[in-house]
Coordinates of C-alpha atoms and ligand atoms in Angstrom, one line a residue:
M1 CA 6.6 -11.3 27.5
I2 CA 8.6 -8.1 27.0
P3 CA 7.2 -5.2 29.1
F4 CA 6.1 -2.0 27.4
D5 CA 4.3 1.2 28.3
Y6 CA 1.1 2.4 26.7
R7 CA 0.0 6.0 26.4
R8 CA -3.0 7.6 24.7
A9 CA -2.0 10.7 22.7
D10 CA -3.7 13.9 23.8
D11 CA -2.8 15.9 20.7
V12 CA -0.8 15.6 17.5
A13 CA 2.1 17.7 18.6
S14 CA 2.8 15.9 21.8
A15 CA 2.4 12.5 20.1
V16 CA 5.0 13.4 17.6
A17 CA 7.3 14.9 20.2
T18 CA 7.0 11.8 22.4
V19 CA 7.8 9.3 19.6
T20 CA 10.5 11.5 18.0
G21 CA 12.3 11.8 21.4
N22 CA 12.3 8.0 22.0
P23 CA 13.9 5.7 19.4
R24 CA 12.0 2.8 21.0
A25 CA 8.6 4.4 20.9
A26 CA 6.0 3.6 18.2
F27 CA 2.6 5.0 17.1
L28 CA -0.2 2.6 17.6
G29 CA -3.2 2.6 15.2
G30 CA -5.6 -0.3 15.2
G31 CA -2.7 -2.5 16.3
T32 CA -3.6 -5.3 13.9
N33 CA -0.1 -5.4 12.4
L34 CA 2.1 -3.9 15.1
V35 CA 0.7 -6.0 18.0
D36 CA 1.1 -9.2 15.9
H37 CA 4.8 -8.2 15.4
M38 CA 5.2 -7.7 19.1
K39 CA 3.9 -11.2 19.7
L40 CA 6.2 -12.7 17.1
G41 CA 9.3 -10.9 18.4
I42 CA 9.7 -8.8 15.2
A43 CA 9.0 -5.5 17.0
E44 CA 10.0 -4.6 20.6
P45 CA 8.8 -1.1 21.3
E46 CA 9.2 0.1 24.9
L47 CA 6.4 2.7 24.5
L48 CA 3.2 2.6 22.4
V49 CA 1.6 6.0 21.7
D50 CA -2.0 5.3 20.7
V51 CA -3.1 7.9 18.2
T52 CA -6.6 6.5 17.5
G53 CA -8.2 9.1 19.9
L54 CA -6.8 12.0 17.9
P55 CA -9.5 13.8 15.9
L56 CA -8.2 12.6 12.6
D57 CA -11.1 10.3 11.8
R58 CA -13.1 12.1 9.2
V59 CA -13.5 12.0 5.4
E60 CA -13.8 15.7 4.2
E61 CA -14.4 17.3 0.9
L62 CA -11.6 19.6 -0.2
P63 CA -12.3 23.0 -2.0
D64 CA -10.8 21.6 -5.2
G65 CA -13.2 18.7 -5.3
G66 CA -10.8 16.2 -3.8
L67 CA -11.2 14.3 -0.5
R68 CA -9.2 14.3 2.6
I69 CA -9.1 11.0 4.6
G70 CA -8.0 11.4 8.2
T71 CA -5.4 8.9 9.3
N72 CA -7.8 7.4 11.9
V73 CA -10.6 6.6 9.4
R74 CA -11.1 2.9 9.8
N75 CA -10.8 0.8 6.7
S76 CA -14.4 -0.3 6.9
D77 CA -15.7 3.3 7.1
L78 CA -13.4 4.3 4.2
A79 CA -14.8 1.6 2.0
A80 CA -18.4 2.4 2.9
H81 CA -18.1 6.2 2.4
P82 CA -20.6 7.3 -0.3
L83 CA -18.2 9.8 -1.9
V84 CA -15.4 7.3 -2.0
R85 CA -17.6 4.7 -3.6
E86 CA -18.9 7.2 -6.1
R87 CA -15.8 9.1 -7.1
Y88 CA -13.0 6.6 -6.4
P89 CA -14.5 3.1 -6.6
V90 CA -11.0 1.7 -7.0
L91 CA -10.2 2.7 -3.5
A92 CA -13.3 1.2 -1.9
Q93 CA -12.8 -2.0 -3.9
A94 CA -9.1 -2.2 -2.8
V95 CA -9.9 -1.8 0.9
L96 CA -12.7 -4.4 0.6
A97 CA -10.3 -6.8 -1.1
G98 CA -8.0 -6.8 2.0
A99 CA -8.1 -8.7 5.3
S100 CA -11.6 -9.4 6.9
G101 CA -14.5 -7.4 8.1
Q102 CA -13.3 -7.6 11.7
L103 CA -9.8 -6.4 10.8
R104 CA -11.1 -3.6 8.6
N105 CA -13.2 -2.4 11.5
L106 CA -10.1 -1.8 13.5
A107 CA -7.4 -1.0 10.9
T108 CA -6.7 2.7 10.3
T109 CA -5.7 4.4 7.1
G110 CA -2.3 5.3 8.3
G111 CA -1.6 1.9 9.9
N112 CA -2.7 0.2 6.7
L113 CA -0.2 2.2 4.6
L114 CA 2.6 1.4 7.1
Q115 CA 1.9 -2.3 7.6
R116 CA 5.0 -4.4 6.9
T117 CA 5.7 -7.2 4.4
R118 CA 4.2 -10.6 4.9
C119 CA 7.4 -12.3 3.7
V120 CA 7.3 -15.6 5.7
Y121 CA 11.0 -15.3 6.5
F122 CA 10.6 -11.8 7.9
Q123 CA 7.9 -13.1 10.2
D124 CA 10.0 -16.1 11.3
V125 CA 12.7 -14.8 13.7
T126 CA 14.6 -18.1 13.3
T127 CA 15.6 -17.3 9.7
P128 CA 18.0 -14.6 8.4
C129 CA 16.3 -11.4 7.2
N130 CA 17.9 -8.1 6.3
K131 CA 14.7 -6.3 6.9
R132 CA 14.6 -7.4 10.5
T133 CA 18.3 -7.3 11.1
P134 CA 20.4 -5.4 8.6
G135 CA 23.4 -7.4 7.3
E136 CA 22.0 -10.7 8.4
G137 CA 21.2 -12.0 4.9
C138 CA 18.0 -12.9 3.1
A139 CA 16.5 -16.3 3.6
A140 CA 14.1 -15.8 0.7
L141 CA 16.8 -15.7 -1.9
H142 CA 17.3 -19.5 -1.4
G143 CA 13.9 -20.2 -0.2
Y144 CA 10.3 -20.3 -1.4
T145 CA 9.6 -17.3 -3.6
R146 CA 6.1 -17.7 -4.9
Y147 CA 4.9 -14.5 -3.1
H148 CA 8.0 -12.4 -3.8
A149 CA 9.0 -9.6 -6.1
V150 CA 9.4 -9.6 -9.8
L151 CA 10.2 -5.9 -10.2
G152 CA 12.6 -3.6 -8.5
A153 CA 14.1 -6.1 -6.0
S154 CA 17.7 -6.2 -4.9
P155 CA 20.1 -8.8 -3.6
H156 CA 19.3 -7.6 -0.1
C157 CA 15.6 -8.1 -0.2
V158 CA 13.0 -9.6 -2.6
A159 CA 9.9 -8.9 -0.5
V160 CA 6.7 -7.3 -1.7
H161 CA 4.6 -4.6 -0.1
P162 CA 1.3 -6.0 1.2
S163 CA -1.2 -3.1 1.4
D164 CA -4.1 -3.1 -1.2
L165 CA -5.1 0.4 -0.1
A166 CA -1.6 1.7 -1.0
V167 CA -1.9 0.4 -4.5
A168 CA -5.1 2.3 -5.2
L169 CA -3.7 5.5 -3.6
T170 CA -0.6 5.2 -5.9
A171 CA -2.8 4.9 -9.0
L172 CA -4.9 7.9 -7.9
D173 CA -1.7 10.0 -7.2
A174 CA -2.8 10.7 -3.7
V175 CA -0.8 12.8 -1.3
V176 CA 0.1 11.7 2.2
R177 CA 0.2 14.5 4.8
V178 CA 2.8 14.0 7.5
R179 CA 3.4 15.8 10.8
R180 CA 7.0 16.0 12.2
A181 CA 8.6 17.7 15.1
D182 CA 9.5 20.8 13.1
G183 CA 6.3 21.1 11.0
E184 CA 4.4 19.4 8.2
R185 CA 5.3 17.9 4.9
T186 CA 3.6 16.0 2.1
V187 CA 4.7 12.9 0.3
R188 CA 3.1 11.6 -2.9
A189 CA 1.7 8.1 -2.3
S190 CA 3.8 6.7 -5.1
A191 CA 6.9 8.0 -3.3
L192 CA 6.0 6.9 0.2
H193 CA 7.3 3.4 0.0
R194 CA 10.8 2.6 -1.3
L195 CA 12.6 -0.1 -3.2
P196 CA 14.9 -2.1 -1.0
G197 CA 18.3 -1.3 -2.5
A198 CA 21.0 -1.8 0.1
H199 CA 18.6 -0.9 3.0
A200 CA 15.9 -3.5 3.2
E201 CA 15.1 -2.4 6.7
R202 CA 13.6 0.9 5.5
D203 CA 10.1 0.3 4.1
T204 CA 9.3 4.0 3.5
V205 CA 10.8 7.5 3.3
L206 CA 9.3 8.5 6.6
E207 CA 11.7 9.2 9.5
H208 CA 11.1 7.9 13.0
G209 CA 8.5 10.1 14.8
E210 CA 6.8 11.3 11.6
L211 CA 3.0 10.9 12.0
I212 CA 0.7 10.4 9.0
T213 CA -2.2 12.7 9.7
A214 CA -4.3 12.4 6.5
V215 CA -4.3 11.3 2.8
D216 CA -5.6 13.7 0.2
L217 CA -7.2 12.4 -3.0
P218 CA -6.9 14.8 -5.9
P219 CA -10.0 15.7 -7.9
L220 CA -9.9 13.2 -10.8
R221 CA -13.2 13.0 -12.7
F222 CA -12.4 9.9 -14.5
A223 CA -11.5 8.0 -11.3
A224 CA -15.3 7.3 -11.2
N225 CA -14.4 4.8 -14.0
S226 CA -11.9 2.8 -12.0
R227 CA -11.5 -0.6 -10.5
Y228 CA -9.3 -2.9 -8.4
R229 CA -8.6 -6.5 -9.3
K230 CA -6.8 -8.9 -7.0
A231 CA -5.5 -12.4 -7.6
R232 CA -4.8 -14.4 -4.5
D233 CA -4.6 -18.0 -3.3
R234 CA -8.0 -18.1 -1.8
A235 CA -11.1 -16.0 -2.3
S236 CA -10.7 -13.8 0.8
Y237 CA -8.4 -13.2 3.8
A238 CA -5.3 -13.5 1.6
F239 CA -2.7 -11.1 0.3
A240 CA -2.3 -10.4 -3.4
L241 CA -0.2 -12.5 -5.7
V242 CA -0.8 -9.7 -8.2
S243 CA -3.2 -6.8 -8.0
V244 CA -4.2 -4.0 -10.4
A245 CA -5.6 -0.6 -9.7
A246 CA -6.7 1.2 -12.8
A247 CA -8.7 4.2 -13.9
L248 CA -9.4 5.0 -17.5
D249 CA -10.7 7.9 -19.5
V250 CA -11.7 7.0 -23.1
A251 CA -13.2 9.4 -25.7
D252 CA -13.9 8.5 -29.3
G253 CA -12.1 5.2 -29.0
R254 CA -8.9 6.8 -27.7
V255 CA -7.3 6.9 -24.3
R256 CA -7.5 10.4 -23.0
D257 CA -6.0 9.6 -19.7
V258 CA -5.1 6.5 -17.6
R259 CA -3.8 5.5 -14.2
L260 CA -2.3 2.2 -13.4
A261 CA -0.6 0.6 -10.4
L262 CA 0.3 -2.9 -9.5
G263 CA 0.4 -4.7 -6.1
G264 CA 2.2 -8.0 -5.2
V265 CA 5.0 -7.4 -7.6
A266 CA 7.5 -5.2 -5.8
H267 CA 8.8 -3.8 -2.5
K268 CA 6.4 -0.9 -3.0
P269 CA 3.2 -0.3 -4.9
W270 CA 4.3 -0.3 -8.5
H271 CA 3.2 2.8 -10.4
A272 CA 3.1 1.6 -14.0
T273 CA 4.3 4.8 -15.6
L274 CA 5.7 3.0 -18.7
A275 CA 2.3 1.5 -19.4
E276 CA 0.5 4.7 -18.8
H277 CA 2.8 6.6 -21.2
A278 CA 2.4 3.9 -23.8
M279 CA -1.4 4.2 -23.7
R280 CA -2.1 7.9 -23.4
G281 CA -3.4 9.3 -26.7
G282 CA -3.5 5.9 -28.3
P283 CA -6.3 3.6 -29.2
A284 CA -8.4 2.0 -26.5
T285 CA -7.9 -1.5 -27.9
V286 CA -6.9 -4.9 -26.4
D287 CA -3.8 -4.9 -28.6
A288 CA -2.7 -1.5 -27.1
F289 CA -3.4 -2.6 -23.6
Q290 CA -1.3 -5.7 -24.1
A291 CA 1.5 -3.7 -25.6
A292 CA 1.4 -1.3 -22.6
A293 CA 1.5 -4.3 -20.2
D294 CA 4.4 -5.8 -22.0
A295 CA 6.3 -2.4 -21.9
E296 CA 5.8 -2.3 -18.1
L297 CA 6.9 -5.8 -17.5
A298 CA 9.8 -5.9 -19.9
E299 CA 12.3 -5.3 -17.1
A300 CA 10.8 -7.9 -14.7
E301 CA 13.1 -10.5 -13.2
P302 CA 11.1 -13.3 -11.8
L303 CA 12.5 -15.6 -9.1
P304 CA 12.5 -19.4 -9.3
D305 CA 8.9 -19.8 -8.0
N306 CA 7.1 -16.8 -9.3
G307 CA 7.5 -16.6 -13.1
F308 CA 3.7 -17.1 -13.3
K309 CA 3.3 -13.5 -12.0
L310 CA 4.3 -12.0 -15.3
K311 CA 1.5 -13.7 -17.3
L312 CA -0.9 -13.1 -14.5
A313 CA 0.0 -9.4 -14.3
R314 CA -0.3 -9.0 -18.0
N315 CA -3.7 -10.7 -18.2
M316 CA -5.0 -8.7 -15.2
I317 CA -3.9 -5.4 -16.6
V318 CA -5.6 -6.1 -19.9
S319 CA -8.7 -7.5 -18.3
A320 CA -9.1 -4.5 -15.9
L321 CA -8.6 -1.9 -18.7
R322 CA -10.9 -3.8 -21.1
G323 CA -13.6 -3.8 -18.4
L324 CA -13.1 0.0 -18.0
A325 CA -13.1 0.6 -21.7
G326 CA -16.3 -1.4 -22.2
E327 CA -16.2 -5.1 -22.7
D328 CA -16.6 -4.6 -26.5
A329 CA -13.3 -2.7 -26.7
P330 CA -11.8 -4.0 -30.0
Ligands
LIG1 C1 -5.0 -12.2 8.8 C2 -4.8 -10.9 8.1 C3 -5.0 -10.7 6.8 C4 -4.8 -9.5 6.2 N1 -5.0 -9.3 4.8 C5 -4.8 -8.1 4.2 C6 -4.9 -7.9 2.9 O1 -5.3 -8.8 2.1 N2 -4.6 -6.7 2.3 C7 -4.2 -5.7 3.1 O2 -3.9 -4.6 2.6 N3 -4.0 -5.8 4.4 C8 -4.3 -7.0 5.0 N4 -4.0 -7.2 6.3 C9 -3.3 -6.2 7.0 C10 -4.2 -5.1 7.7 O3 -4.8 -4.4 6.6 C11 -3.2 -4.3 8.5 O4 -2.9 -5.1 9.6 C12 -3.9 -3.0 9.0 O5 -4.3 -2.2 7.9 C13 -2.9 -2.2 9.8 O6 -3.6 -1.1 10.3 P1 -3.6 -0.8 11.9 O7 -4.3 0.6 12.1 O8 -4.0 -1.9 12.7 O9 -2.0 -0.6 12.1 P2 -1.1 -0.8 13.3 O10 -0.8 -2.3 13.5 O11 -1.6 -0.1 14.5 O12 0.3 -0.1 12.8 C14 1.0 -0.5 11.7 C15 2.3 0.4 11.6 O13 1.9 1.7 11.3 C16 2.4 2.6 12.3 N5 1.4 3.6 12.4 C17 0.1 3.5 12.7 N6 -0.6 4.6 12.6 C18 0.3 5.6 12.2 C19 0.3 6.9 11.8 N7 -0.9 7.6 11.8 N8 1.4 7.6 11.4 C20 2.6 6.9 11.4 N9 2.7 5.6 11.7 C21 1.6 4.9 12.1 C22 2.6 1.7 13.5 O14 3.6 2.3 14.4 C23 3.0 0.4 12.9 O15 4.4 0.5 12.6 C24 -4.3 -8.4 7.0 C25 -4.0 -8.6 8.3 C26 -4.3 -9.8 8.9 C27 -4.0 -10.0 10.4
LIG2 S1 12.9 -11.0 1.2 FE1 13.3 -9.2 2.5 S2 11.8 -9.5 4.2 FE2 12.0 -11.5 3.2 S3 13.7 -12.6 4.2 FE3 14.6 -11.4 2.5 S4 15.3 -9.5 3.5 FE4 13.8 -10.4 4.8

């Protein structure tokens, strides 16, 4: 048992100042990921600053027609919110596809976004891992790679990002609001997480002490026609092998607009911009959806145990888009 202090945050400014001023302090949301890591010896904070009492727990309508989700909105409340279900079904479905009812009751929006990879070697402190200890090496490179990346990996890390919520937010082009010691900033959801490059230890572009306060969903009328599909090794309580978040706007048989993101394939939620570009303005047909999926996956580099992810991703992209276009899409 490694001792640590626990403090409930009174306000946003002091929470940010406390964590910024102490490199061994960490924010605590629902604790469903961080506390596990403390038990496993992956994280050893000396101070936990519990932010769940801060008044950042509401879903509010924005003047432009979008929604603001406070960082402390619990996953179960987010998935059940009537406006989320009506305007952004992909988001509600993504949250419900993750974890279990009990975990979703505790897990927060901010904590969900910042949960760390489920790479088994990262979670096993007896194996080398550049994400845990930079420069140590990567056990996955010569290990079991069924769950690992096929896009955007590096020789330093081939892990995938685990959050389903983050994949939906990437597709919706949500904006993450961040409070730091010297003010506020915003980060697009698609730019929050990073590819590993030579710094596998860094999951996101956030600096130590930066607090997520909210996530803004832009007004996106066609997001009402959206869905989340997730393939996994068992029907629930498992992370994605591949997931697809898609929203589609079709008029007169042509794609007016489309949003597409993939989970389970890279170190970050994968915004499928090549596929989006290939589809916009074109016919809403299965052939076009297949061609778009192929364009997105052309640069993929599967590992020895995960070549199946390419076919799976292609089929899931086509199936999700076909469902949104109407099952009779030619
Ligand atoms: C058995 C199991 C199965 C699961 N299955 C899935 C799944 O299928 N899909 C899925 O997406 N997830 C899954 N999860 C993960 C679960 O969704 C996360 O554990 C949860 O969302 C984390 O939220 P939390 O509030 O508990 O975060 P915490 O554990 O409190 O925090 C996580 C990280 O975020 C930081 N943090 C927390 N709040 C803030 C903030 N406001 N600003 C800045 N930093 C912050 C913490 O310091 C910590 O580093 C599963 C978890 C378990 C245990
Ligand atoms: S893939 Fe990344 S997280 Fe997994 S062992 Fe290698 S460096 Fe660590």
